Amino acid sequence: QSVLTQPPSASATPGQRVTISCSGSSSNIGRNIVNWYQWRPGTAPKLLIYSNDQWPSGVPDRFSGSKSGTSASLAISGLQSEDEADYFCVTWDDSLNGYVFGTGTKVTAL
Amino acid sequence: EVQLVESGGGLVKPGGSLRLSCAASGFTFISAWMGWVRQAPGKGLEWVGRIRGKMDGETTEYAAPVKGRFTISRDDSKNTVHLQMDSLKIEDTAVYYCTFEKVLIDSWGQGTLVTVSS
């Protein structure tokens, strides 16, 4: 049921950069802002990026977001072992009149 | 710090009802838009619905699969939002997460499991 497509996995060695894509359509990402979340097992999802490229208080600027057309991206610079988690995107869909979610990407530090 | 704590999950038979609650703290609840998201076993996240704050008329919106069966309400005196689930189906089996909206979804609870099975 996930409307937004993400790669199932992404990895990099510690210190390197990893990028995660979130592909949508004109009715969702193409018209609305995107948030990104980090989700570790047994915990609640944590807001990492809001409104495409903004940082909530307390989130390190190693995490950055961007949006272009019907796609969005999350980049993690200087990957750390503690960054190992699932990451997903969220936006509003004007056709479905509801939130839609990414399929989720598992990030691994090699 | 925003905290959302869900309760009320459990096992229910098809056709039955269940009421979930979410106790909120750490923000001004009366004006907050609150929602519910679910994740069925092995599936992705699915939006269930939301309720606007008092100043926005406490109006509700629902996803198509639950419209007419689920009702979201709020008790501003107790900083609590409820999800009343009626006519439950096997496919409603999921972990249900309470959400707080600021810029889209801001915060999530840890979820409560609802199992619909005979």
GROMACS .gro file of N, CA and C in nm, chain B residues 17-97:
model
  243
  127SER      N    1  -1.574  -0.472   1.803
  127SER     CA    2  -1.532  -0.333   1.822
  127SER      C    3  -1.418  -0.325   1.922
  128LEU      N    4  -1.342  -0.218   1.908
  128LEU     CA    5  -1.232  -0.192   2.000
  128LEU      C    6  -1.209  -0.042   2.003
  129ARG      N    7  -1.169   0.010   2.118
  129ARG     CA    8  -1.142   0.152   2.130
  129ARG      C    9  -0.999   0.174   2.176
  130LEU      N   10  -0.922   0.241   2.093
  130LEU     CA   11  -0.786   0.275   2.129
  130LEU      C   12  -0.781   0.416   2.187
  131SER      N   13  -0.688   0.437   2.277
  131SER     CA   14  -0.666   0.569   2.334
  131SER      C   15  -0.520   0.609   2.320
  132CYS      N   16  -0.499   0.739   2.318
  132CYS     CA   17  -0.363   0.792   2.309
  132CYS      C   18  -0.353   0.910   2.406
  133ALA      N   19  -0.270   0.893   2.508
  133ALA     CA   20  -0.247   1.000   2.605
  133ALA      C   21  -0.130   1.085   2.559
  134ALA      N   22  -0.153   1.215   2.547
  134ALA     CA   23  -0.051   1.305   2.492
  134ALA      C   24   0.000   1.402   2.597
  135SER      N   25   0.125   1.440   2.584
  135SER     CA   26   0.185   1.540   2.672
  135SER      C   27   0.300   1.607   2.602
  136GLY      N   28   0.339   1.725   2.654
  136GLY     CA   29   0.455   1.795   2.600
  136GLY      C   30   0.424   1.901   2.497
  137PHE      N   31   0.295   1.926   2.470
  137PHE     CA   32   0.256   2.029   2.374
  137PHE      C   33   0.114   2.075   2.408
  138THR      N   34   0.070   2.182   2.340
  138THR     CA   35  -0.062   2.237   2.365
  138THR      C   36  -0.165   2.151   2.293
  139PHE      N   37  -0.229   2.062   2.366
  139PHE     CA   38  -0.312   1.959   2.304
  139PHE      C   39  -0.436   2.018   2.238
  140ILE      N   40  -0.499   2.116   2.299
  140ILE     CA   41  -0.629   2.163   2.254
  140ILE      C   42  -0.626   2.211   2.109
  141SER      N   43  -0.516   2.262   2.065
  141SER     CA   44  -0.505   2.313   1.928
  141SER      C   45  -0.437   2.214   1.833
  142ALA      N   46  -0.395   2.100   1.886
  142ALA     CA   47  -0.316   2.006   1.807
  142ALA      C   48  -0.401   1.921   1.715
  143TRP      N   49  -0.347   1.895   1.597
  143TRP     CA   50  -0.406   1.797   1.506
  143TRP      C   51  -0.346   1.662   1.540
  144MET      N   52  -0.434   1.566   1.567
  144MET     CA   53  -0.390   1.433   1.608
  144MET      C   54  -0.438   1.329   1.507
  145GLY      N   55  -0.361   1.222   1.492
  145GLY     CA   56  -0.400   1.123   1.394
  145GLY      C   57  -0.361   0.981   1.434
  146TRP      N   58  -0.397   0.890   1.343
  146TRP     CA   59  -0.362   0.749   1.361
  146TRP      C   60  -0.306   0.693   1.230
  147VAL      N   61  -0.203   0.612   1.243
  147VAL     CA   62  -0.140   0.542   1.132
  147VAL      C   63  -0.128   0.397   1.174
  148ARG      N   64  -0.140   0.304   1.081
  148ARG     CA   65  -0.127   0.163   1.116
  148ARG      C   66  -0.030   0.093   1.024
  149GLN      N   67   0.019  -0.021   1.073
  149GLN     CA   68   0.107  -0.106   0.993
  149GLN      C   69   0.067  -0.251   1.015
  150ALA      N   70   0.013  -0.311   0.911
  150ALA     CA   71  -0.022  -0.452   0.916
  150ALA      C   72   0.104  -0.537   0.911
  151PRO      N   73   0.098  -0.660   0.960
  151PRO     CA   74   0.217  -0.746   0.961
  151PRO      C   75   0.275  -0.762   0.822
  152GLY      N   76   0.403  -0.732   0.808
  152GLY     CA   77   0.471  -0.748   0.681
  152GLY      C   78   0.434  -0.646   0.574
  153LYS      N   79   0.356  -0.544   0.612
  153LYS     CA   80   0.312  -0.444   0.515
  153LYS      C   81   0.369  -0.306   0.551
  154GLY      N   82   0.343  -0.210   0.464
  154GLY     CA   83   0.390  -0.074   0.488
  154GLY      C   84   0.296   0.005   0.578
  155LEU      N   85   0.337   0.128   0.606
  155LEU     CA   86   0.256   0.216   0.688
  155LEU      C   87   0.134   0.264   0.609
  156GLU      N   88   0.021   0.278   0.679
  156GLU     CA   89  -0.104   0.322   0.616
  156GLU      C   90  -0.171   0.425   0.705
  157TRP      N   91  -0.204   0.540   0.648
  157TRP     CA   92  -0.274   0.644   0.721
  157TRP      C   93  -0.417   0.601   0.748
  158VAL      N   94  -0.464   0.624   0.873
  158VAL     CA   95  -0.599   0.586   0.913
  158VAL      C   96  -0.691   0.709   0.913
  159GLY      N   97  -0.647   0.816   0.975
  159GLY     CA   98  -0.729   0.935   0.981
  159GLY      C   99  -0.674   1.035   1.080
  160ARG      N  100  -0.743   1.149   1.094
  160ARG     CA  101  -0.698   1.252   1.186
  160ARG      C  102  -0.813   1.338   1.232
  161ILE      N  103  -0.788   1.411   1.342
  161ILE     CA  104  -0.884   1.507   1.395
  161ILE      C  105  -0.813   1.639   1.417
  162ARG      N  106  -0.875   1.747   1.373
  162ARG     CA  107  -0.814   1.878   1.388
  162ARG      C  108  -0.835   1.930   1.530
  163GLY      N  109  -0.764   2.037   1.562
  163GLY     CA  110  -0.776   2.096   1.694
  163GLY      C  111  -0.903   2.178   1.711
  164LYS      N  112  -0.923   2.228   1.834
  164LYS     CA  113  -1.047   2.299   1.866
  164LYS      C  114  -1.068   2.421   1.777
  165MET      N  115  -0.961   2.496   1.754
  165MET     CA  116  -0.974   2.619   1.675
  165MET      C  117  -1.004   2.590   1.528
  166ASP      N  118  -0.983   2.468   1.487
  166ASP     CA  119  -1.011   2.426   1.348
  166ASP      C  120  -1.136   2.341   1.341
  167GLY      N  121  -1.215   2.346   1.447
  167GLY     CA  122  -1.346   2.282   1.445
  167GLY      C  123  -1.351   2.135   1.482
  168GLU      N  124  -1.235   2.079   1.521
  168GLU     CA  125  -1.229   1.937   1.558
  168GLU      C  126  -1.290   1.847   1.450
  169THR      N  127  -1.274   1.886   1.326
  169THR     CA  128  -1.325   1.805   1.215
  169THR      C  129  -1.233   1.686   1.191
  170THR      N  130  -1.288   1.584   1.127
  170THR     CA  131  -1.214   1.459   1.107
  170THR      C  132  -1.204   1.424   0.958
  171GLU      N  133  -1.102   1.347   0.928
  171GLU     CA  134  -1.083   1.291   0.794
  171GLU      C  135  -1.040   1.146   0.811
  172TYR      N  136  -1.081   1.061   0.717
  172TYR     CA  137  -1.050   0.918   0.727
  172TYR      C  138  -1.002   0.865   0.593
  173ALA      N  139  -0.920   0.761   0.601
  173ALA     CA  140  -0.880   0.689   0.480
  173ALA      C  141  -0.998   0.604   0.432
  174ALA      N  142  -1.002   0.580   0.303
  174ALA     CA  143  -1.115   0.508   0.243
  174ALA      C  144  -1.142   0.371   0.307
  175PRO      N  145  -1.038   0.291   0.338
  175PRO     CA  146  -1.064   0.156   0.393
  175PRO      C  147  -1.133   0.155   0.529
  176VAL      N  148  -1.130   0.266   0.602
  176VAL     CA  149  -1.188   0.267   0.737
  176VAL      C  150  -1.306   0.362   0.749
  177LYS      N  151  -1.331   0.440   0.647
  177LYS     CA  152  -1.438   0.540   0.654
  177LYS      C  153  -1.572   0.472   0.677
  178GLY      N  154  -1.646   0.523   0.775
  178GLY     CA  155  -1.776   0.465   0.809
  178GLY      C  156  -1.767   0.357   0.915
  179ARG      N  157  -1.647   0.308   0.944
  179ARG     CA  158  -1.629   0.205   1.047
  179ARG      C  159  -1.549   0.257   1.166
  180PHE      N  160  -1.456   0.348   1.140
  180PHE     CA  161  -1.371   0.402   1.246
  180PHE      C  162  -1.411   0.546   1.275
  181THR      N  163  -1.398   0.585   1.404
  181THR     CA  164  -1.430   0.722   1.445
  181THR      C  165  -1.320   0.773   1.537
  182ILE      N  166  -1.266   0.889   1.503
  182ILE     CA  167  -1.165   0.953   1.588
  182ILE      C  168  -1.233   1.064   1.668
  183SER      N  169  -1.204   1.066   1.797
  183SER     CA  170  -1.258   1.171   1.883
  183SER      C  171  -1.148   1.216   1.979
  184ARG      N  172  -1.177   1.323   2.052
  184ARG     CA  173  -1.076   1.374   2.145
  184ARG      C  174  -1.141   1.424   2.273
  185ASP      N  175  -1.066   1.417   2.380
  185ASP     CA  176  -1.108   1.471   2.509
  185ASP      C  177  -0.999   1.570   2.551
  186ASP      N  178  -1.025   1.697   2.525
  186ASP     CA  179  -0.923   1.798   2.551
  186ASP      C  180  -0.897   1.815   2.701
  187SER      N  181  -0.994   1.778   2.784
  187SER     CA  182  -0.975   1.789   2.929
  187SER      C  183  -0.875   1.686   2.981
  188LYS      N  184  -0.856   1.579   2.902
  188LYS     CA  185  -0.764   1.472   2.944
  188LYS      C  186  -0.647   1.456   2.849
  189ASN      N  187  -0.633   1.549   2.754
  189ASN     CA  188  -0.524   1.541   2.656
  189ASN      C  189  -0.519   1.401   2.592
  190THR      N  190  -0.633   1.353   2.551
  190THR     CA  191  -0.642   1.218   2.498
  190THR      C  192  -0.719   1.217   2.367
  191VAL      N  193  -0.672   1.135   2.275
  191VAL     CA  194  -0.744   1.113   2.149
  191VAL      C  195  -0.781   0.964   2.143
  192HIS      N  196  -0.899   0.936   2.087
  192HIS     CA  197  -0.949   0.799   2.080
  192HIS      C  198  -0.971   0.757   1.935
  193LEU      N  199  -0.958   0.627   1.913
  193LEU     CA  200  -0.992   0.567   1.785
  193LEU      C  201  -1.092   0.456   1.813
  194GLN      N  202  -1.218   0.482   1.780
  194GLN     CA  203  -1.323   0.381   1.795
  194GLN      C  204  -1.331   0.300   1.667
  195MET      N  205  -1.308   0.170   1.679
  195MET     CA  206  -1.306   0.083   1.562
  195MET      C  207  -1.421  -0.015   1.570
  196ASP      N  208  -1.515  -0.004   1.477
  196ASP     CA  209  -1.631  -0.092   1.472
  196ASP      C  210  -1.627  -0.178   1.346
  197SER      N  211  -1.708  -0.281   1.344
  197SER     CA  212  -1.716  -0.372   1.228
  197SER      C  213  -1.577  -0.413   1.183
  198LEU      N  214  -1.497  -0.457   1.277
  198LEU     CA  215  -1.358  -0.489   1.246
  198LEU      C  216  -1.346  -0.608   1.153
  199LYS      N  217  -1.246  -0.599   1.065
  199LYS     CA  218  -1.219  -0.703   0.968
  199LYS      C  219  -1.080  -0.762   0.996
  200ILE      N  220  -1.057  -0.880   0.945
  200ILE     CA  221  -0.927  -0.945   0.964
  200ILE      C  222  -0.815  -0.853   0.912
  201GLU      N  223  -0.843  -0.784   0.803
  201GLU     CA  224  -0.740  -0.698   0.743
  201GLU      C  225  -0.713  -0.571   0.824
  202ASP      N  226  -0.787  -0.549   0.932
  202ASP     CA  227  -0.757  -0.438   1.022
  202ASP      C  228  -0.649  -0.475   1.124
  203THR      N  229  -0.607  -0.599   1.124
  203THR     CA  230  -0.498  -0.642   1.212
  203THR      C  231  -0.373  -0.561   1.181
  204ALA      N  232  -0.320  -0.493   1.282
  204ALA     CA  233  -0.206  -0.405   1.261
  204ALA      C  234  -0.159  -0.348   1.394
  205VAL      N  235  -0.041  -0.290   1.391
  205VAL     CA  236   0.002  -0.203   1.501
  205VAL      C  237  -0.050  -0.063   1.469
  206TYR      N  238  -0.118  -0.002   1.564
  206TYR     CA  239  -0.175   0.130   1.544
  206TYR      C  240  -0.092   0.234   1.619
  207TYR      N  241  -0.051   0.337   1.546
  207TYR     CA  242   0.032   0.443   1.601
  207TYR      C  243  -0.046   0.573   1.610
   0.00000   0.00000   0.00000
